[in-house]
XYZ file of C-alpha atoms in Angstrom:
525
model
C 205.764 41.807 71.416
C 204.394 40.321 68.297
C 202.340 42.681 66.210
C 198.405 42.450 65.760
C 196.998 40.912 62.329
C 193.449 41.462 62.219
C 191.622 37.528 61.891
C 190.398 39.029 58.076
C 194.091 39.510 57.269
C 194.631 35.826 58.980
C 192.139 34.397 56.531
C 193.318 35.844 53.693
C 196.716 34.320 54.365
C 195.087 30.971 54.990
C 193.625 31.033 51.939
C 196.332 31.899 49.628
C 198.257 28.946 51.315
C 194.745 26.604 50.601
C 194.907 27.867 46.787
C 198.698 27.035 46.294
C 199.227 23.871 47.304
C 198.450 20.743 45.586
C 196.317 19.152 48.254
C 193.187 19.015 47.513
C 190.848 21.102 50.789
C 187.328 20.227 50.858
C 184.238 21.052 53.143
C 181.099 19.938 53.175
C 177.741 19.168 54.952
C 177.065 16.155 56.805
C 174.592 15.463 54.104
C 177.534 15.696 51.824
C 177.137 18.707 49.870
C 180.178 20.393 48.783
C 180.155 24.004 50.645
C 183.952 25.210 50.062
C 186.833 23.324 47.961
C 190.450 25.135 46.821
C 191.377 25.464 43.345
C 193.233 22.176 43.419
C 189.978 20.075 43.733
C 188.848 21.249 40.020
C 192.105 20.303 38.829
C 192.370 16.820 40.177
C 188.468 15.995 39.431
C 187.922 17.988 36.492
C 184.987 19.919 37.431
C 184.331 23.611 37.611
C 182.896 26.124 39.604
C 179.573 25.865 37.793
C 179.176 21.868 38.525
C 179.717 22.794 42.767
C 176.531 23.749 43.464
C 174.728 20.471 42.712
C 178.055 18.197 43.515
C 178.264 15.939 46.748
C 180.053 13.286 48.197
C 178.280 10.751 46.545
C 179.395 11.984 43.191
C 182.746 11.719 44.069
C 182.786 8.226 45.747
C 181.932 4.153 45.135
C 178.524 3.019 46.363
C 181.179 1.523 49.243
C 183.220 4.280 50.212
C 180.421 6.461 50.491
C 178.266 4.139 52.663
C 181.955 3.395 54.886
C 182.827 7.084 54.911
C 179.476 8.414 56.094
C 179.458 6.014 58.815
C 182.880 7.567 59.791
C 181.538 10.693 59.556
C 178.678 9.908 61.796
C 180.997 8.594 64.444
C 183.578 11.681 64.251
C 180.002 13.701 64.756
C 179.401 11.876 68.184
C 182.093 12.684 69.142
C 184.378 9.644 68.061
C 187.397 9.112 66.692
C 188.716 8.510 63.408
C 192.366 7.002 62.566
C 193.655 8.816 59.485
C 194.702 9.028 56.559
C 192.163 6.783 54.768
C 192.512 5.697 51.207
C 189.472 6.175 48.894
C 189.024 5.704 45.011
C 187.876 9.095 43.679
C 185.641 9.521 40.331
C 186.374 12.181 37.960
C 184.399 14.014 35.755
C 185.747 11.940 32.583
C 184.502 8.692 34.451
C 188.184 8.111 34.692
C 189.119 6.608 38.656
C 191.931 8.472 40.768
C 192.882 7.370 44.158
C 193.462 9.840 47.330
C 194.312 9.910 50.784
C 191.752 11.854 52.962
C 192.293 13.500 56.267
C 189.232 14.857 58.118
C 187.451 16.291 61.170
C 184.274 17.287 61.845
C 183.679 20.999 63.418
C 180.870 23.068 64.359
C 180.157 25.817 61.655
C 179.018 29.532 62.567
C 175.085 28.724 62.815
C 176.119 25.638 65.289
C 175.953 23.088 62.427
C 178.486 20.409 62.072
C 180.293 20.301 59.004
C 183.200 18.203 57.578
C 186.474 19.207 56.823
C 189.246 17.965 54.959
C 192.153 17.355 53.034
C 192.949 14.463 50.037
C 196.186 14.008 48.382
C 196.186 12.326 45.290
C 198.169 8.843 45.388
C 196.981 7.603 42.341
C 200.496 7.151 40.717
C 201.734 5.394 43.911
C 198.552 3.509 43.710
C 198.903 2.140 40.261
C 202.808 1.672 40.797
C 201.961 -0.655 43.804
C 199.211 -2.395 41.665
C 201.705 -3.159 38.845
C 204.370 -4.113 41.121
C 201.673 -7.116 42.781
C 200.438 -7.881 38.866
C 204.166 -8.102 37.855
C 204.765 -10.099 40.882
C 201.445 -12.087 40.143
C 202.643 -12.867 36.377
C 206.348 -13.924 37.535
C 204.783 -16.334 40.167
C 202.264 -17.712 37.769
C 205.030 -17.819 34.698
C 207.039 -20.125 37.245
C 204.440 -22.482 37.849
C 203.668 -22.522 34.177
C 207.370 -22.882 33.174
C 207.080 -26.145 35.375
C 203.988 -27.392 33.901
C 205.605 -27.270 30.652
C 209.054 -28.918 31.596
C 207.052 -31.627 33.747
C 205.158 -32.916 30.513
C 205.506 -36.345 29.607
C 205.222 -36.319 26.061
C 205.729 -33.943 22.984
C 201.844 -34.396 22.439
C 200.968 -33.153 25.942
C 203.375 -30.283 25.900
C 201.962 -28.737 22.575
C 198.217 -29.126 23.981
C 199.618 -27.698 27.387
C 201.229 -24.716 25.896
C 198.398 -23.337 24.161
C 196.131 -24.114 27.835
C 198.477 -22.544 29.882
C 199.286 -19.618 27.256
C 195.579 -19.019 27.611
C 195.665 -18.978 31.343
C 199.452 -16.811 31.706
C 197.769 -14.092 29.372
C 194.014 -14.386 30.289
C 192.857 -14.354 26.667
C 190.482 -16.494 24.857
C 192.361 -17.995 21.866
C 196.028 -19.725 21.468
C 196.912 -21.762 18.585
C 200.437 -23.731 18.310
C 201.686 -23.551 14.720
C 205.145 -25.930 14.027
C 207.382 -25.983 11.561
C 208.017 -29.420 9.526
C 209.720 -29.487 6.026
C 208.579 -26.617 4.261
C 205.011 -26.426 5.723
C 203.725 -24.768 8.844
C 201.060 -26.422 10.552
C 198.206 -26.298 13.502
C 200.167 -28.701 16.771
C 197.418 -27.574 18.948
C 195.110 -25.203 20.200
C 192.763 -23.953 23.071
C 189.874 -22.299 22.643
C 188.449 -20.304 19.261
C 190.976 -21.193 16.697
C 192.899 -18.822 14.581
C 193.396 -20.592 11.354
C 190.788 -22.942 9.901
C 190.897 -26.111 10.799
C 193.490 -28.694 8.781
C 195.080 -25.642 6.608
C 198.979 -25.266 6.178
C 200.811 -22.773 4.899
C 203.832 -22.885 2.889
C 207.013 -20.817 4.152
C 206.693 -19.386 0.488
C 203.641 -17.775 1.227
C 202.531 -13.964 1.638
C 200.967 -14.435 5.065
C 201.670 -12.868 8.119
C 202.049 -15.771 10.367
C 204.848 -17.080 7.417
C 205.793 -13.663 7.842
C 206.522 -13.650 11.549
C 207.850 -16.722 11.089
C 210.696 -15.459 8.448
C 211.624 -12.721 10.237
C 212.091 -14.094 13.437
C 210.122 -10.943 15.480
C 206.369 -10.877 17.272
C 203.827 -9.034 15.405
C 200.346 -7.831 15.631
C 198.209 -7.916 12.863
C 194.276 -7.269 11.881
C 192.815 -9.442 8.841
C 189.470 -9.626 6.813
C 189.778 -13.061 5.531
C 186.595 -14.376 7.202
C 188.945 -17.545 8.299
C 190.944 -14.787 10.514
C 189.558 -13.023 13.654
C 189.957 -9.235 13.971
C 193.485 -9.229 14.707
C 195.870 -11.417 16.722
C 199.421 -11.047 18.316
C 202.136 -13.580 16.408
C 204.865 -14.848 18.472
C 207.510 -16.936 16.751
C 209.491 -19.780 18.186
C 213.190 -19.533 17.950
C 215.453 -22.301 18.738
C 218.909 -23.022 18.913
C 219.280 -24.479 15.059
C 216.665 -21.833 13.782
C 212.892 -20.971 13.358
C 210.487 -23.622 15.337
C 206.699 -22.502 14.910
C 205.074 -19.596 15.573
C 202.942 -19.502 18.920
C 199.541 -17.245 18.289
C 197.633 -15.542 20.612
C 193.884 -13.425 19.944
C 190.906 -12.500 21.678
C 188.147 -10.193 20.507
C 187.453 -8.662 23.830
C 191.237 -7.283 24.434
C 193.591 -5.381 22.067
C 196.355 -8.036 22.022
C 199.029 -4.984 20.545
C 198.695 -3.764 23.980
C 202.685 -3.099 25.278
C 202.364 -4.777 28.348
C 200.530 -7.524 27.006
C 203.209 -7.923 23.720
C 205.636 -8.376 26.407
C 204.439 -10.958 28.768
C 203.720 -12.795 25.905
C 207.046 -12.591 24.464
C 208.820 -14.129 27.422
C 206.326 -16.814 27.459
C 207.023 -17.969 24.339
C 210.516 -17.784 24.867
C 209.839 -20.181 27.585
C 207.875 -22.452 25.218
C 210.586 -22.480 22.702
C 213.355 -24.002 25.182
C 210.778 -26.645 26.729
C 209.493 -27.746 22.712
C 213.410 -27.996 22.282
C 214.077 -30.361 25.064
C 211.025 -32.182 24.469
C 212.067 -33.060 21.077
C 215.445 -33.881 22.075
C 213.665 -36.133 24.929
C 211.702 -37.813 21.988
C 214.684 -38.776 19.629
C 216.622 -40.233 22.873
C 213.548 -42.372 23.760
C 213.112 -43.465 20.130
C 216.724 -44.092 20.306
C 216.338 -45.869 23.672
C 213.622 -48.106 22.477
C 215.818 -48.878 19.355
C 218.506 -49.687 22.022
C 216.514 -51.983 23.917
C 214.724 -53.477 20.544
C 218.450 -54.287 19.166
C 219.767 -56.006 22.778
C 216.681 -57.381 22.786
C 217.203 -59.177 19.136
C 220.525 -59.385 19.286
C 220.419 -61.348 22.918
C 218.040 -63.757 21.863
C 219.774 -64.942 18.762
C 223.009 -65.209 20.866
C 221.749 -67.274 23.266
C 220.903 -70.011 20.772
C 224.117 -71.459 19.824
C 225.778 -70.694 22.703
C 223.656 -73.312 24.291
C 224.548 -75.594 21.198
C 228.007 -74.907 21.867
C 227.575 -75.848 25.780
C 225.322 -78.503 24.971
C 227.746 -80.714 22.158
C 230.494 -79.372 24.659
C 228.868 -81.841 27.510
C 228.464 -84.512 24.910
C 232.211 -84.558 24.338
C 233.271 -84.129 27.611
C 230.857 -87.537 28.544
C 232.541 -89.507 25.955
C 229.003 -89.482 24.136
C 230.567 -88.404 20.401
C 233.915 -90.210 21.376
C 237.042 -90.931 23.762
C 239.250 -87.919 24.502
C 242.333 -87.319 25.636
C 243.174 -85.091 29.173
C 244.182 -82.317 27.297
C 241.544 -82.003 24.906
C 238.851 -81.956 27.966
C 240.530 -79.171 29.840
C 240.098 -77.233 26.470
C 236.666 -78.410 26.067
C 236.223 -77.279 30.102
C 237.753 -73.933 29.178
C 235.176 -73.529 26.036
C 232.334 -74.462 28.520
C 233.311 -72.443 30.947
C 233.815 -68.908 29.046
C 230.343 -69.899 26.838
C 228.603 -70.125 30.453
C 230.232 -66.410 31.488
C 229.256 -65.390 27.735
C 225.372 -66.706 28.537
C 225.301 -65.292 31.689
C 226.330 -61.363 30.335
C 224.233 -62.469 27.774
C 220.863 -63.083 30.822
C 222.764 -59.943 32.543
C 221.683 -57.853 29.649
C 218.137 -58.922 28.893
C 217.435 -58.528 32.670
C 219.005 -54.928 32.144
C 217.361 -54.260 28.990
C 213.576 -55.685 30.844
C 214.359 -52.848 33.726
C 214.875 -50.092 31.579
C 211.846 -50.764 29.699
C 209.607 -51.263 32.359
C 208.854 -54.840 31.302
C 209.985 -56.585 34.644
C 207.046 -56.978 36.538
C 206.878 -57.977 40.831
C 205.224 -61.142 41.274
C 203.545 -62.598 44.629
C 203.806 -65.929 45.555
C 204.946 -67.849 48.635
C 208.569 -67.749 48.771
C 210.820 -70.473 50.418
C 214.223 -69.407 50.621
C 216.185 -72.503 51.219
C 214.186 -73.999 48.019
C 215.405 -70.938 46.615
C 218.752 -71.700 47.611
C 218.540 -75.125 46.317
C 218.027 -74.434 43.067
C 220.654 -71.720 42.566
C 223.216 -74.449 43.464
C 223.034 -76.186 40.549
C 223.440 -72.659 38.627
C 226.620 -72.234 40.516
C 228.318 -75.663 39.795
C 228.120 -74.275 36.526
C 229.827 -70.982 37.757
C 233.861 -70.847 36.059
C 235.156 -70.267 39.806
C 232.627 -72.923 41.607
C 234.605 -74.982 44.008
C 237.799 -72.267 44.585
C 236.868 -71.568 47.940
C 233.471 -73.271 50.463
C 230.159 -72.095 49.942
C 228.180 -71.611 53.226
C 224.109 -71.306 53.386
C 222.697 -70.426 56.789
C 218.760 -70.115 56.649
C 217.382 -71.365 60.308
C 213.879 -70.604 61.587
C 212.585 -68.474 58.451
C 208.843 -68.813 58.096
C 207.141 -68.739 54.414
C 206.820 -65.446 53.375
C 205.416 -63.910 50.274
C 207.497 -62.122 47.548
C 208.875 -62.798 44.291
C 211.242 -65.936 44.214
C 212.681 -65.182 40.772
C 213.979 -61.686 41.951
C 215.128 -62.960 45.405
C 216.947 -65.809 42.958
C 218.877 -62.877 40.610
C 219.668 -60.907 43.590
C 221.143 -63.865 45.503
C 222.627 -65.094 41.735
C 224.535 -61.710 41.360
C 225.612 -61.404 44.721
C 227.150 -65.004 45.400
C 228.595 -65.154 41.332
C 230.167 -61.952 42.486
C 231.654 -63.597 45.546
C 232.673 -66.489 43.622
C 234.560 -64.554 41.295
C 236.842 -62.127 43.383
C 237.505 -64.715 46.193
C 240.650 -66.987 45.931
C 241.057 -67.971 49.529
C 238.565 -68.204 52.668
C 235.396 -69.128 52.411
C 232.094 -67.394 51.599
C 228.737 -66.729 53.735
C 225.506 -66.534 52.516
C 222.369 -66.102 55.393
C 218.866 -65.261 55.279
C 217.051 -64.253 58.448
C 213.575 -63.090 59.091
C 212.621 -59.912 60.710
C 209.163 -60.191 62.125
C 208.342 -56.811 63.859
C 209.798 -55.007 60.518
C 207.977 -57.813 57.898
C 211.529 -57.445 56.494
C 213.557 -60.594 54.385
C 217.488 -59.974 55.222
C 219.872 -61.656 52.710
C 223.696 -61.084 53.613
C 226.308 -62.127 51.024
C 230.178 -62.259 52.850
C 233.845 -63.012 50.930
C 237.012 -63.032 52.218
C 237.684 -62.056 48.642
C 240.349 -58.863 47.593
C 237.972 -56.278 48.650
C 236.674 -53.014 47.321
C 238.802 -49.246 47.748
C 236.814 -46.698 49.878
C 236.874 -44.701 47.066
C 235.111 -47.288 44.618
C 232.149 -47.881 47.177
C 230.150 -44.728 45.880
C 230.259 -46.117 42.263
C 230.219 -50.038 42.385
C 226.627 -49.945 42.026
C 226.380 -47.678 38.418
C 225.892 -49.133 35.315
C 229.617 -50.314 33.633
C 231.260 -49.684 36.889
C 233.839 -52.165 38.390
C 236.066 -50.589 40.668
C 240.057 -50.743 41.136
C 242.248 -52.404 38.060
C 242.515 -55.478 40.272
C 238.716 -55.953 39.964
C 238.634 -55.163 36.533
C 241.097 -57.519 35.873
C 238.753 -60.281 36.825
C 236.649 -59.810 33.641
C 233.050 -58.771 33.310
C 231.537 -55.819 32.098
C 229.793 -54.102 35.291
C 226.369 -55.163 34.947
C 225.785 -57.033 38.579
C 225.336 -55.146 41.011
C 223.591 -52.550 38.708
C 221.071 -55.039 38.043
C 220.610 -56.080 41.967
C 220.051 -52.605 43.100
C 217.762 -51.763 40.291
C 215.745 -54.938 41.391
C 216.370 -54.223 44.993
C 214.920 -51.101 44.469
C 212.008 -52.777 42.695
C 210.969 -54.638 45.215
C 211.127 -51.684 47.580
C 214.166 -52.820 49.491
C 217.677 -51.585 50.230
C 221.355 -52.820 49.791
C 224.815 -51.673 51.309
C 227.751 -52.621 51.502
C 230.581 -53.037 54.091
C 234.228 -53.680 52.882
C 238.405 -53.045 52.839
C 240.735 -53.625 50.626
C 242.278 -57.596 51.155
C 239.853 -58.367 53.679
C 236.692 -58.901 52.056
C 233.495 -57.634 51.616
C 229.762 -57.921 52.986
C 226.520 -56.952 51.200
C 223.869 -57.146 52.768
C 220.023 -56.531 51.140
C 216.399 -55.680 52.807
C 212.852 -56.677 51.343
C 209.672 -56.164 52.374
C 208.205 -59.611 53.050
C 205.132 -60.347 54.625
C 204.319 -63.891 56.333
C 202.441 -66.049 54.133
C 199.761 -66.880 56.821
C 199.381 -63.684 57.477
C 198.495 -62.674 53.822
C 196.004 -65.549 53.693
C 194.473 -64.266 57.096
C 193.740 -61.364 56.033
């Protein structure tokens, strides 16, 4: 039989356990004055014995949670209930915000009246953990989508201005000025919102500032000035590239105290992040000035060719018509042999400029009514000029095709490029051109088919890259690669497709798809 404690005895106990641990016990009117608390509650709050008699609820609490709690408390009073624990900000005596847990009930005190009590369990440190956690997670998502604004710009120019707007947006402060490196100066790229430097000043790496400073020693920096030019202080971040020191990347705002750690380091990783996309960006630059050289050169270059190669072909046709004089049979098959390779050497020649038009986004889509046997037509007489015309038959099959609109000078290259290609790898057979008309799709099918020497499964994947030609038995036909490059690139242009079906010694079919509306229907509408 258990022995008897008397219920004083009992409440002494209880209490002792109340003043020991670190949960904070509470009770207190439905009103919300504060009738009992344990010696925990003055040391999470910060009040004392002397500030309890005139402390309530509504001290303690938000304008919210006091409003949402005494509504709970009401209900628990009526006798409903109450899922716990609930999670309440708690105000201190310092002004300073903790967070807590509460557990409640409402009970009857001795004179019948109901009172509320409680316990609260300080989570503030969870709390705050949990809030960084969701910032850091916050920053990382928006440092992604930043990172991809920055890589996705389309010029140096825009990058610089974008760096400093989204620098400003990353950090959520109200200045960021872009500072670059060139020669022995340092000077303002760009900038987004109050500037930090004046206006059209640059500073020499010589001199005793600390944005030259930052810059030299290759490390971020904080620093407060009184020039009246300079804000109150401003955190330096300097760009470091591969070769060395790129700019320095500035960042101030009156309203926050940019040497904050957090802060120092966010910023740090962004411009880490803004060095490697102003490094690729330049590189971008210098291969698009180089690329426009490129194109400016083949351009040039192309153009003066073509000139007296067509001298050469045209006082070539004057000899070989006995116009300049009589000539033997073995001085025309040389004079055949010197038309025939200037012709290839004109046609790389048109190859090239057609090339050198796509990559600079100079060939424009035309459309006009399109006639594909007039199209035909006309490409014969190119292809009696062609150094393998007549080595095999030449078939055209175009029945029942209705006008349609496109561009006839692209439908002309493609067919061109296909059919030379045809006529150059096919020794014995024949070759098949047809054009068909797919109403229900609005689609123009051209089909190109050799009994020529074929193409290697393996080559299929690549016969369509720039400089590609296949097996050494394809090679060995000459050319440099540029055909079916240029068809698919035009293809493509015109929003169509092109594949290709063949085996070696068999022969091969290619067979292209354009978008082609019918020419009444155009005008209908």
């Amino acid at each position: 039989m258990l022995p008897f404690v008397p219920p004083a005895a009992v409440e002494r106990l209880w209490w002792q356990l109340l003043s020991s641990t670190g949960d904070v016990f509470y009770v207190h009117d439905v009103d919300g004055r504060l009738l009992a608390v344990n010696p925990a509650f003055y040391r999470e709050t910060g009040y004392s014995e002397a500030d309890l008699a005139c402390l309530t609820v509504r001290d303690l609490l938000s304008p919210e949670d006091y409003v949402a709690n005494a509504l709970r408390i009401a209900e628990a009073a009526s006798g409903g209930e109450i899922a716990f624990p609930i999670e309440m900000a708690v105000r201190r005596k310092d002004g300073s915000i903790g967070y807590a847990e509460f557990a409640a009930t409402v009970v009857a005190a001795e004179d019948g009246r109901p009172v509320v009590v409680g316990l609260a369990r300080d989570v503030t440190a969870r709390k705050l953990a949990d809030f960084e956690l969701r910032e850091a997670a916050a920053f990382q998502t928006t440092l992604a989508e930043v990172s991809l604004a920055l890589h996705s710009a389309p010029t140096l120019d825009a990058l610089m201005e974008m760096i400093c707007v989204q620098g400003r947006r990353l950090l959520g402060l109200d200045g960021a000025q872009l500072f670059l490196l060139r020669g022995d100066e340092i000077e303002m790229a760009a900038r987004a919102g109050v500037p930090l430097l004046a206006k059209g000043r640059r500073l020499s790496v010589s001199d005793e500032e600390p944005l030259v400073d930052a810059l030299r020693r290759g490390l971020a920096a904080v620093f407060a000035s009184t020039a009246a030019e300079m804000l109150r202080s401003a955190l330096l971040l300097p760009l470091n590239g591969r070769g060395g020191p790129i700019g320095v990347l500035a960042f101030h705002d009156p309203r926050v105290v940019v040497a904050d750690h957090q802060l120092r380091q966010r910023a740090e990783i962004y411009a880490m992040q803004v060095a490697v996309a102003l490094e690729n960006a330049r590189l971008l630059e210098d291969l698009r000035r180089v690329d426009r050289l490129k194109n400016d050169f083949l351009a040039s270059v192309s153009h003066d060719l073509r000139t007296p190669l067509n001298v050469i072909v045209g006082y070539t046709d004057l000899q070989l018509e006995g116009v300049l004089g009589a000539t033997n049979a073995e001085q025309d098959h040389a004079l055949r042999r010197v038309r025939s390779t200037a012709l290839s050497l004109a046609g790389l020649i048109n190859a090239t400029l057609d090339v050198n038009r796509l990559d600079a986004g100079r060939m424009l889509i035309e459309s006009a009514p399109l006639d594909v046997n007039l199209v035909w037509h006309e490409l014969l007489l190119q292809f009696e000029e062609h150094p393998d015309w007549g080595s095999v038959p030449l078939h055209w099959q175009a029945d029942g095709i209705p006008l349609v609109l496109g561009d006839p000078e692209k439908v002309k290259l493609i067919l061109r490029n296909l059919v030379g290609n045809a006529l150059k790898f096919t020794r014995a057979g024949e070759i098949g051109v047809t054009a068909s008309y797919d109403s229900a799709a609005r689609q123009l099918v051209l089909s190109v088919r050799d009994s020529g020497t074929g193409i290697a499964e393996e080559d299929l994947p690549h016969i369509f890259l720039m400089f590609r030609q296949g097996s050494d038995a394809t090679r060995a036909r000459g050319g440099v690669g540029l055909g079916l490059y240029l068809v698919k690139r035009v293809v493509e242009l015109l929003g169509g497709t092109i594949a290709v079906q063949s085996a070696l010694g068999v022969g091969s079919t290619f067979t292209v798809v354009i978008p082609a509306n019918r020419a009444e229907e155009s005008e209908a509408r």
